[in-house]
Every structure is written in C-alpha cells, then in structure tokens.
Coordinates of C-alpha atoms in Angstrom, one line a residue:
M22 CA -5.9 18.5 -9.0
Q23 CA -7.0 16.7 -5.9
P24 CA -8.7 19.0 -3.4
K25 CA -5.8 18.3 -1.0
T26 CA -3.5 20.1 -3.4
R27 CA -5.5 23.0 -4.8
H28 CA -3.8 25.3 -2.4
I29 CA -0.4 24.3 -1.8
L30 CA -0.7 23.2 -5.2
I31 CA -3.7 24.4 -6.9
T32 CA -4.6 24.6 -2.6
C33 CA -4.1 24.2 0.5
F34 CA -5.5 23.4 -0.3
V35 CA -2.4 22.0 -1.9
L36 CA -2.2 20.9 1.4
V37 CA -5.7 20.8 2.2
L38 CA -5.6 18.7 5.3
L39 CA -8.9 17.1 6.3
A40 CA -8.0 18.4 9.6
C41 CA -6.9 21.6 10.0
C42 CA -7.5 24.9 10.6
G43 CA -4.0 25.7 11.4
L44 CA -0.7 24.0 11.1
A45 CA 2.1 26.2 12.3
V46 CA 4.6 24.8 9.7
L47 CA 6.3 27.4 7.7
G48 CA 6.8 31.0 7.7
I49 CA 4.1 33.3 6.8
I50 CA 4.2 37.0 6.4
G51 CA 2.8 39.5 8.9
T52 CA 0.5 37.7 11.4
G53 CA 1.2 38.2 15.2
V54 CA 4.8 39.5 15.4
G55 CA 4.4 42.2 12.7
I56 CA 3.1 44.2 15.6
W57 CA 6.6 44.7 17.1
A58 CA 8.7 43.7 13.9
S59 CA 6.7 44.3 10.8
S60 CA 9.6 43.5 8.7
Q61 CA 10.0 39.9 10.3
P62 CA 8.3 37.1 8.7
T63 CA 6.1 35.0 10.9
P64 CA 7.1 31.4 11.1
T65 CA 3.8 29.9 11.4
V66 CA 1.9 28.8 8.3
R67 CA -1.3 27.1 8.9
V68 CA -3.2 25.0 6.5
I69 CA -6.9 24.6 6.6
T70 CA -9.4 22.7 4.5
Q71 CA -12.7 24.2 4.9
R72 CA -14.6 27.1 3.4
P73 CA -17.8 28.7 4.6
T74 CA -21.2 28.5 3.0
L75 CA -24.2 29.2 5.3
A76 CA -27.6 30.3 5.2
A77 CA -28.7 34.0 5.2
T78 CA -27.3 34.8 8.7
P79 CA -24.5 33.1 10.8
T80 CA -26.3 30.8 13.2
L81 CA -24.8 28.9 16.2
R82 CA -24.4 25.3 15.3
G83 CA -24.1 22.8 18.1
G84 CA -23.2 19.1 17.8
T85 CA -21.4 16.9 20.2
P86 CA -17.8 17.0 20.1
H87 CA -16.0 13.7 19.3
P88 CA -13.5 13.0 22.2
T89 CA -10.5 11.4 20.9
P90 CA -7.9 11.0 23.7
A91 CA -4.5 11.3 22.4
G92 CA -1.2 12.4 23.8
A93 CA -0.5 13.6 27.3
A94 CA -2.8 15.7 29.5
V95 CA -2.1 19.4 29.5
P96 CA -0.3 20.6 32.7
Y97 CA -2.4 22.7 35.0
A98 CA 0.0 25.8 34.5
D99 CA -0.5 25.6 30.8
R100 CA -4.4 25.0 31.0
V101 CA -4.6 28.2 33.1
Q102 CA -2.8 30.0 30.3
M103 CA -4.8 28.6 27.6
N104 CA -8.0 29.3 29.3
E105 CA -6.8 33.0 29.8
I106 CA -6.1 33.1 26.0
Q107 CA -9.4 31.7 25.0
N108 CA -11.2 34.2 27.1
Q109 CA -9.2 37.0 25.5
V110 CA -10.0 35.8 22.0
I111 CA -13.6 35.4 22.9
E112 CA -13.8 39.0 24.1
E113 CA -11.9 40.4 21.0
R114 CA -13.7 38.3 18.4
G115 CA -17.1 38.3 19.7
L116 CA -18.0 34.7 19.1
Q117 CA -19.1 32.6 22.0
P118 CA -18.0 28.8 22.4
L119 CA -20.7 26.1 22.5
Y120 CA -18.6 23.7 24.4
A121 CA -15.1 23.3 25.7
V122 CA -12.5 22.1 23.2
D123 CA -10.5 18.9 23.9
R124 CA -6.8 19.6 24.2
A125 CA -4.0 17.2 24.0
L126 CA -0.2 17.5 24.3
L127 CA 2.0 15.8 21.8
T128 CA 5.7 15.8 21.2
A129 CA 7.0 17.4 18.2
D130 CA 7.6 13.9 16.5
E131 CA 4.1 12.8 17.4
L132 CA 2.5 15.9 16.1
K133 CA 4.5 15.7 12.9
Q134 CA 3.5 12.0 12.5
K135 CA -0.2 12.7 13.1
V136 CA -0.3 15.5 10.5
T137 CA 1.5 13.3 8.0
D138 CA -0.8 10.3 8.6
D139 CA -3.9 12.6 8.2
F140 CA -2.6 13.9 4.9
F141 CA -1.6 10.6 3.4
K142 CA -4.6 8.7 4.7
D143 CA -6.5 10.2 1.6
Y144 CA -3.6 11.3 -0.6
T145 CA -2.2 8.5 -2.7
E146 CA 0.9 8.1 -4.9
A147 CA -1.5 8.2 -7.9
D148 CA -2.9 11.4 -6.7
A149 CA 0.5 12.9 -6.4
Q150 CA 1.4 11.7 -9.9
N151 CA -1.8 13.2 -11.4
D152 CA -1.0 16.5 -9.5
V153 CA 2.5 16.6 -11.1
L154 CA 1.1 16.2 -14.4
V155 CA -1.4 19.0 -14.0
L156 CA 1.3 21.4 -12.6
S157 CA 4.0 20.5 -15.1
L158 CA 1.6 21.3 -18.1
L159 CA 0.8 24.5 -16.4
G160 CA 4.5 25.2 -16.2
L161 CA 4.6 25.3 -12.3
L162 CA 6.5 22.1 -11.6
Y163 CA 9.0 19.8 -13.4
P164 CA 7.5 16.6 -14.6
E165 CA 10.1 14.6 -12.6
T166 CA 9.2 16.3 -9.2
D167 CA 8.5 13.8 -6.4
L168 CA 5.6 15.3 -4.8
T169 CA 5.0 12.8 -2.1
Q170 CA 8.6 13.2 -1.0
L171 CA 8.2 17.0 -1.1
Y172 CA 5.2 16.8 1.2
K173 CA 6.9 14.3 3.6
D174 CA 10.0 16.7 3.7
L175 CA 7.7 19.7 4.3
Y176 CA 6.1 18.1 7.3
S177 CA 9.5 17.3 8.9
E178 CA 10.0 21.1 9.5
Q179 CA 8.5 23.1 12.4
V180 CA 5.0 22.2 13.4
A181 CA 3.7 24.1 16.5
G182 CA 0.1 22.8 16.7
F183 CA -3.3 22.8 15.2
Y184 CA -7.0 22.3 15.7
D185 CA -8.7 19.4 14.0
P186 CA -12.4 20.1 13.0
E187 CA -13.1 16.5 12.2
V188 CA -12.5 15.3 15.7
K189 CA -13.0 18.7 17.5
Q190 CA -9.6 18.6 19.2
M191 CA -6.7 20.9 19.7
Y192 CA -3.2 19.5 19.5
V193 CA -0.5 21.4 21.2
I194 CA 3.2 20.8 20.9
Q195 CA 5.0 20.2 24.4
D196 CA 8.7 19.9 23.6
T197 CA 9.6 23.5 24.1
G198 CA 7.0 24.6 26.7
F199 CA 4.1 26.9 26.3
N200 CA 6.0 30.1 25.5
G201 CA 5.5 33.2 23.3
V202 CA 5.1 31.5 19.9
E203 CA 2.9 28.8 21.2
R204 CA 0.7 31.4 22.9
M205 CA 0.4 33.4 19.7
T206 CA -0.4 30.2 17.8
Y207 CA -2.9 29.2 20.3
A208 CA -4.8 32.4 19.8
H209 CA -4.9 31.8 16.1
E210 CA -5.9 28.3 16.5
Y211 CA -8.6 29.0 19.1
T212 CA -10.2 31.4 16.6
H213 CA -10.6 28.4 14.4
V214 CA -12.5 26.6 17.2
L215 CA -14.8 29.4 17.6
Q216 CA -15.4 29.5 13.8
D217 CA -16.1 25.8 13.9
Q218 CA -18.4 25.8 16.7
N219 CA -20.4 28.8 15.4
Y220 CA -20.3 27.9 11.7
D221 CA -19.4 24.3 11.3
L222 CA -16.2 24.3 9.1
Q223 CA -16.7 20.8 7.5
N224 CA -20.5 20.6 7.1
G225 CA -21.9 24.2 7.3
L226 CA -19.1 25.9 5.4
R227 CA -18.3 22.7 3.4
I228 CA -14.6 22.8 3.5
N229 CA -14.0 19.1 3.1
D230 CA -12.4 17.1 0.3
K231 CA -15.8 15.9 -1.2
D232 CA -17.3 19.5 -1.5
C233 CA -14.0 21.0 -2.5
L234 CA -13.2 18.4 -5.3
D235 CA -15.1 20.5 -7.9
E236 CA -15.5 23.9 -6.1
T237 CA -11.9 24.7 -5.8
E238 CA -12.3 28.5 -6.2
R239 CA -15.0 28.6 -3.5
C240 CA -13.0 26.5 -1.1
A241 CA -9.8 28.7 -1.8
A242 CA -11.9 31.8 -1.1
V243 CA -13.4 30.6 2.1
Q244 CA -10.0 29.4 3.4
A245 CA -8.9 32.9 2.9
L246 CA -11.7 34.2 4.9
T247 CA -11.3 31.9 7.9
E248 CA -7.5 32.2 7.9
G249 CA -7.5 35.9 7.4
D250 CA -10.1 36.0 10.3
A251 CA -7.8 33.9 12.6
S252 CA -4.6 36.0 11.5
M253 CA -6.3 39.2 12.4
V254 CA -7.4 38.0 15.8
E255 CA -3.8 36.7 16.3
R256 CA -2.4 40.1 15.5
I257 CA -4.9 41.9 17.8
W258 CA -4.2 39.4 20.6
F259 CA -0.5 39.9 20.3
S260 CA -0.7 43.7 20.3
K261 CA -3.0 43.9 23.3
Y262 CA -2.2 40.8 25.4
A263 CA 1.4 39.6 24.6
T264 CA 3.8 39.9 27.5
A265 CA 7.4 41.3 27.3
K266 CA 8.3 37.6 27.6
D267 CA 6.0 36.6 24.7
Q268 CA 7.7 39.2 22.5
A269 CA 11.2 38.2 23.5
D270 CA 10.3 34.5 23.0
A271 CA 8.9 35.2 19.5
Q272 CA 11.9 37.4 18.6
A273 CA 14.3 34.8 19.8
F274 CA 12.4 32.2 17.8
Y275 CA 12.5 34.3 14.4
Q276 CA 16.2 34.9 14.8
N277 CA 17.1 31.4 15.1
Y278 CA 14.3 29.9 12.8
S279 CA 15.3 28.0 9.6
S280 CA 13.2 26.3 7.0
P281 CA 15.4 24.7 4.4
V282 CA 12.7 22.5 2.9
Y283 CA 10.3 25.5 2.6
D284 CA 13.1 27.7 1.2
S285 CA 13.6 25.2 -1.5
L286 CA 10.1 24.9 -2.6
P287 CA 9.0 25.8 -6.2
A288 CA 8.4 29.5 -6.4
F289 CA 4.6 29.3 -6.9
L290 CA 4.3 27.3 -3.6
H291 CA 5.9 30.1 -1.5
E292 CA 3.3 32.3 -2.9
D293 CA 0.3 29.8 -2.6
F294 CA 1.1 28.9 1.0
T295 CA 0.8 32.6 2.1
F296 CA -2.4 33.3 0.1
P297 CA -4.9 32.5 2.9
Y298 CA -2.9 34.4 5.3
V299 CA -1.7 37.5 3.5
Q300 CA -4.5 38.1 1.0
G301 CA -7.0 36.6 3.3
L302 CA -6.0 39.0 6.2
E303 CA -6.2 42.1 3.7
F304 CA -9.7 40.8 2.8
V305 CA -10.9 40.5 6.4
Q306 CA -9.2 43.8 7.2
T307 CA -11.4 45.5 4.5
L308 CA -14.5 43.9 5.9
Y309 CA -13.6 44.9 9.5
D310 CA -12.9 48.5 8.3
Q311 CA -16.4 48.7 6.7
G312 CA -18.3 47.3 9.7
N313 CA -16.1 45.7 12.4
W314 CA -16.6 42.1 13.3
Q315 CA -20.2 42.3 12.4
A316 CA -19.3 42.7 8.7
V317 CA -16.7 39.7 9.1
D318 CA -19.6 37.6 10.5
A319 CA -21.9 38.6 7.8
A320 CA -19.3 37.1 5.3
Y321 CA -19.8 33.7 6.7
A322 CA -23.4 33.9 6.0
N323 CA -22.6 35.0 2.3
P324 CA -19.2 33.6 1.7
P325 CA -16.8 34.8 -1.0
L326 CA -17.0 32.6 -4.1
S327 CA -13.6 33.2 -5.8
T328 CA -10.0 34.2 -5.2
E329 CA -10.9 37.2 -7.3
Q330 CA -13.2 38.4 -4.6
I331 CA -10.3 37.9 -2.1
L332 CA -7.8 39.8 -4.2
H333 CA -10.4 42.7 -4.8
P334 CA -12.6 43.1 -1.9
E335 CA -14.5 45.7 -3.8
K336 CA -15.9 43.0 -6.0
Y337 CA -17.3 41.1 -3.0
P338 CA -20.1 40.1 -2.9
S339 CA -21.6 41.4 -6.3
D340 CA -19.1 40.2 -8.8
K341 CA -19.8 36.5 -8.9
P342 CA -17.8 34.0 -11.0
I343 CA -19.1 33.2 -14.5
K344 CA -19.7 29.5 -15.0
V345 CA -17.7 28.2 -18.0
T346 CA -18.2 24.7 -19.3
L347 CA -16.1 22.4 -21.4
P348 CA -17.2 19.7 -23.9
D349 CA -16.3 16.1 -23.2
L350 CA -13.1 15.5 -25.2
L351 CA -12.8 11.7 -24.7
P352 CA -15.0 10.8 -27.9
T353 CA -12.6 12.8 -30.1
L354 CA -9.4 11.7 -28.3
G355 CA -10.4 8.1 -28.7
S356 CA -9.4 5.0 -26.9
G357 CA -6.6 4.8 -24.2
W358 CA -7.4 8.4 -22.9
E359 CA -8.8 9.4 -19.5
L360 CA -9.8 12.5 -17.8
V361 CA -7.3 13.4 -15.1
D362 CA -8.7 16.4 -13.7
S363 CA -11.1 19.2 -14.3
A364 CA -11.9 22.3 -12.1
D365 CA -11.7 26.1 -12.2
M366 CA -8.3 27.9 -12.3
G367 CA -9.2 31.2 -10.9
E368 CA -7.5 34.6 -10.8
W369 CA -4.9 33.6 -8.3
Y370 CA -3.6 30.7 -10.2
T371 CA -3.8 32.5 -13.4
Y372 CA -1.5 35.0 -11.8
L373 CA 0.8 32.3 -10.4
I374 CA 1.2 30.7 -13.8
L375 CA 2.3 33.9 -15.4
A376 CA 4.6 35.3 -12.6
F377 CA 6.0 32.2 -10.8
G378 CA 6.7 29.4 -13.2
R379 CA 9.3 26.7 -12.6
D380 CA 11.9 28.4 -14.8
E381 CA 12.7 31.9 -13.8
A382 CA 13.3 32.9 -17.4
D383 CA 9.8 32.1 -18.4
R384 CA 8.2 34.5 -15.8
L385 CA 6.5 37.8 -16.4
S386 CA 7.0 40.6 -13.8
E387 CA 4.6 40.4 -11.0
D388 CA 3.0 43.7 -11.8
V389 CA 2.3 42.7 -15.4
A390 CA 1.1 39.2 -14.3
R391 CA -1.3 40.8 -11.8
D392 CA -2.7 43.2 -14.2
A393 CA -3.2 40.6 -16.8
A394 CA -5.0 38.2 -14.3
A395 CA -7.1 41.0 -13.2
G396 CA -10.5 41.2 -15.0
W397 CA -11.0 37.3 -14.7
G398 CA -14.6 36.6 -15.0
G399 CA -14.6 32.6 -14.9
D400 CA -12.9 29.7 -16.2
R401 CA -12.6 25.9 -16.6
Y402 CA -9.7 23.7 -17.1
A403 CA -9.5 19.9 -18.1
I404 CA -6.4 17.6 -18.2
Y405 CA -6.4 14.4 -20.1
R406 CA -3.8 11.6 -20.3
N407 CA -3.2 8.5 -22.4
A408 CA -1.2 5.9 -20.3
T409 CA -0.2 4.0 -23.2
T410 CA 1.3 6.7 -25.4
H411 CA 2.3 8.9 -22.4
Q412 CA 0.6 11.9 -24.2
S413 CA -1.5 14.5 -22.4
V414 CA -3.9 17.3 -23.1
L415 CA -4.4 20.6 -21.3
V416 CA -7.3 22.9 -22.1
L417 CA -8.2 26.1 -20.2
S418 CA -11.2 28.3 -21.4
T419 CA -11.5 31.7 -19.7
T420 CA -14.2 34.4 -20.0
W421 CA -13.1 37.9 -18.9
D422 CA -14.9 40.9 -17.7
S423 CA -14.5 42.9 -20.8
E424 CA -13.0 42.6 -24.2
S425 CA -10.1 44.8 -23.0
D426 CA -9.5 42.6 -20.1
A427 CA -9.3 39.6 -22.4
E428 CA -7.0 41.5 -24.7
E429 CA -4.7 42.5 -21.8
F430 CA -4.4 38.9 -20.9
A431 CA -3.8 37.8 -24.4
N432 CA -1.0 40.2 -24.9
A433 CA 0.7 39.1 -21.6
F434 CA 0.2 35.4 -22.7
E435 CA 1.9 36.0 -26.0
T436 CA 5.0 37.3 -24.1
Y437 CA 4.7 34.3 -21.7
G438 CA 4.4 31.9 -24.6
T439 CA 7.5 33.2 -26.2
K440 CA 9.5 33.0 -23.1
R441 CA 8.4 29.6 -22.4
W442 CA 8.2 28.0 -25.9
G443 CA 10.3 30.3 -28.1
E444 CA 9.0 31.9 -31.2
R445 CA 5.6 31.1 -32.6
T446 CA 5.4 28.5 -35.3
A447 CA 2.2 29.9 -36.7
S448 CA 0.1 33.0 -36.2
T449 CA -3.3 34.1 -37.8
G450 CA -4.9 37.0 -36.2
N451 CA -5.5 36.3 -32.5
H452 CA -4.7 32.6 -33.0
W453 CA -1.1 31.7 -32.1
T454 CA 0.8 28.4 -32.2
W455 CA 4.0 27.2 -30.4
Q456 CA 5.6 23.7 -30.2
D457 CA 6.3 22.0 -26.8
S458 CA 7.7 18.9 -25.8
A459 CA 4.2 17.9 -24.8
G460 CA 2.9 18.6 -28.2
Q461 CA 1.5 21.7 -29.9
V462 CA 0.4 24.8 -28.1
E463 CA -2.6 26.8 -29.3
F464 CA -3.9 30.1 -27.9
I465 CA -7.0 31.9 -29.1
H466 CA -8.4 35.3 -28.2
Q467 CA -11.9 36.2 -29.4
G468 CA -13.9 38.9 -27.8
K469 CA -14.2 38.2 -24.1
Q470 CA -12.8 34.7 -24.5
T471 CA -9.5 33.0 -24.4
L472 CA -8.6 29.5 -25.0
W473 CA -5.2 27.7 -24.2
L474 CA -4.7 24.3 -25.4
I475 CA -1.7 21.8 -25.3
A476 CA -2.3 18.6 -27.3
P477 CA -0.5 16.2 -29.5
E478 CA -0.1 17.5 -33.1
N479 CA -2.2 14.7 -34.5
T480 CA -5.3 15.8 -32.4
A481 CA -4.9 19.5 -31.7
Q482 CA -6.9 20.6 -34.8
S483 CA -9.8 18.2 -34.1
L484 CA -9.9 19.4 -30.5
L485 CA -9.9 23.1 -31.6
S486 CA -12.9 22.4 -33.7
L487 CA -14.9 21.6 -30.4
L488 CA -13.3 24.3 -28.3
E489 CA -12.6 27.3 -30.5
P490 CA -14.7 30.4 -28.8

C-alpha cells in the first residue's frame, strides 16, 4: 500500500498526511477528556506521518522555519491563551522550543480544504485503486470500495486544527472560537511542535512518504510514539490546567458530537485510526512509569521498530523484527503481470485481518485474534496484478518467535479460512487449500514459518515451488 494509506489503511498512515502531527478529525478513545469522563470517547483523531529515528541521544535540531502566511491573523486574546498553553506544555513535557511557531486562523471550510488538498496532492486515483486491491485481498475492504470518495467524505467531518511539520505552521480553526476543545487540541498539537523542533519529524525521525514507503512497520511504531506522547501531554494538561469552562465546553461538545462518515467506516479502519493514540498512549505510559519523561525522550534516540513493540512494551527495545524476504515472482508469472505493492504486514495488521474483516461472519474473536498475532517475529507481503486478465496474487510469508507461536497462528488461520472461504478443498498435513473468487488459497505451516498465498489456479503450484518454507 501507499505510505499514505498504511495506517488508515495499512496507516495513517492510511492517512499518513505529509503534514501532520495532528488532525482533530474523528473520535478517539481516552485522550484529554477521559480525566473527567473516562467513559466518553474523545472526538479528536489526529493523523501524523512521521516516525522517529535518531542518533544515540535526543539532540536539539534547529533549522529555519518556513513562513507560509495563510488565513487570518490570530486575535490578541487567543494569542495570549495559546502562549499560556504553550508555556504549560513546555513546563510539563520538559522540551524547550527553538523558535516561535507560526500560527494562522482558518475557517472550518478552509481547513478542510487544505487538509484535502495536502492529502490528494500526492495520492492519486491509481494509488487508491492499488490500495483497494491490497485491502480486498486481505479481506478488509470490498473490491468495489471507492476509497477516494471515502477519504473526501471523511475530511468533510470535524477538523479542529493541526500542525504541519513541512511548513512549520500551526493551523487553528476560527469558526467556533478558542474554547475548551480547541484549547485541549492546542496542547496536543503544540507537543508535536516541540517534537519537531527537538527531533525533526520529517528528516531526523524520517516520518515522510519516501522513507515510509518500505518501512511501514517502523513508521507505524514511531507514529504511535509521537501520538502517544502528545496524547499523554494533552491528558496531563487537561487534568492540571483545564478550567471549569473548558470542561463544560468539552462535555457539551461530546454530547452533541456526531460523525456519520466515521461511524460507517469499515471495521478495521475504526481500530486502525485509534492505534497511534490508544496503543501509543499505553506504550508511552509504560515508558513514563519506568523513568518519567527522560525514558520517553530516550525512545526518540532509539525508536520502536514495529507495532509488536508498541503492543508489547516489554519487548521494546530488545525484540527487533526479523527481516523476511520474498523472491521475485514476475519471471514465473510471465508477461502482463506487475508488482503492485510489497512491504511488512506487522503484528497489528495481522490482528486486524483476523478480527476485523469486511464480513462480520468471517471474523475471529478479538481475544483469539490477539493471541494468534502475538509471537509475530517478522514478515513480508507482496501483491501482483495482471491488468489484462484482471487476476491478482497475494503472498504473505511470516516467521514467528517460536514453533508454538506459529502453530497457534496456523490454528487460528484454519478457522479464519473456513469462515471466509468455506470447507477446505484439499489438506495434506500442515498444507491447506481453499477456493476463492480470486483463485486458489494456499496456507502452509512449517516450523516457525507460515505462508499464505492467493493465486490463479494455473499458477499457484509453480509459485508454491518458489515460496514453500
């Protein structure tokens, strides 16, 4: 998948915006308002596109900000509030700014248009079609899904503001005033400003489309670090500094908030949108409990490398992903075929495939899927397509931490396969076959390795000879 879609789709990275450390777009569980109403979902989902990878220790990185005048000037009264929040965030987080951040007011429509323009500047209709192919083969989307329209509709909903690390500017919505939700959001977004000025989100941490194209797991993990960090600061800020009016404003917002587009998203997208904030916050909280903000800062010097490390903080930083490679299948597939996508799937998406498929009847329970995905060691997937015959190939090769981990996943996949494709058409030991509309489905479990292949019947066996563990 395109790096823009790895984590809204395989990212935020299914909406990995080239700009953002924080769109307040959708509802995300438990940042800020959870202090006074932990059962209330927070309506601010932010999408970031960067992940940290630094040298041995976090170092301050300067650089000249790129002024990009846009929107109206921020009124004096709002600037005073923003400056106060910035000082509070600096005090709590312990990171020092290197220069003042540019701020601009936009109307809700202007902000939505900017976000949409930034996203679609580098995300084409062909990219969307490729992503639909990948996600439909994985059982997460229907082949007829109009992904482009889905994104446009998604951006038509609530957007509160965001920080753009590409131009070093904060965009703040002006329609409703600078009230409780906006103030809480500002605390979150200003944390991203401090991260950017101290660690350089795009270049130092390499959270950008180019570097994330083939490093999807690293990018997803670093995004979780940065968003978990900002969400924790937001929560602390709300607990210590939110006024009675802030709390009343936030509660009124949640009581009246609706998000019909988000509510109608495919099931896996609901989970994937919250990953950087929910699981990222848990990861950062674990670090903080071990050594306060110094331990979090140290993680920017030695960033997490996989969603496995985010899901299992005890595996960070020692349990590094195992590199898995796949042979080039084009010589065997022959003329007319092309490689559409190749990257890492990761533990998080392995879990989503099993538990949040497009058809509810195909899903395993979350507990079973979670246990089956745990023990992930490393993987690689590849998607091929023949534009003339409209045929496609999916191959996913995974190595597990132990043979028992591989066996647990295989047992879960056998149940998943029967739910999705019906009874097996062939079975020889740990090699199972099903039939799918896209062709023949093969699954092999051997030792610590598992292999999942979907291919046209006339090519499945020849591909297996290259791929079999």
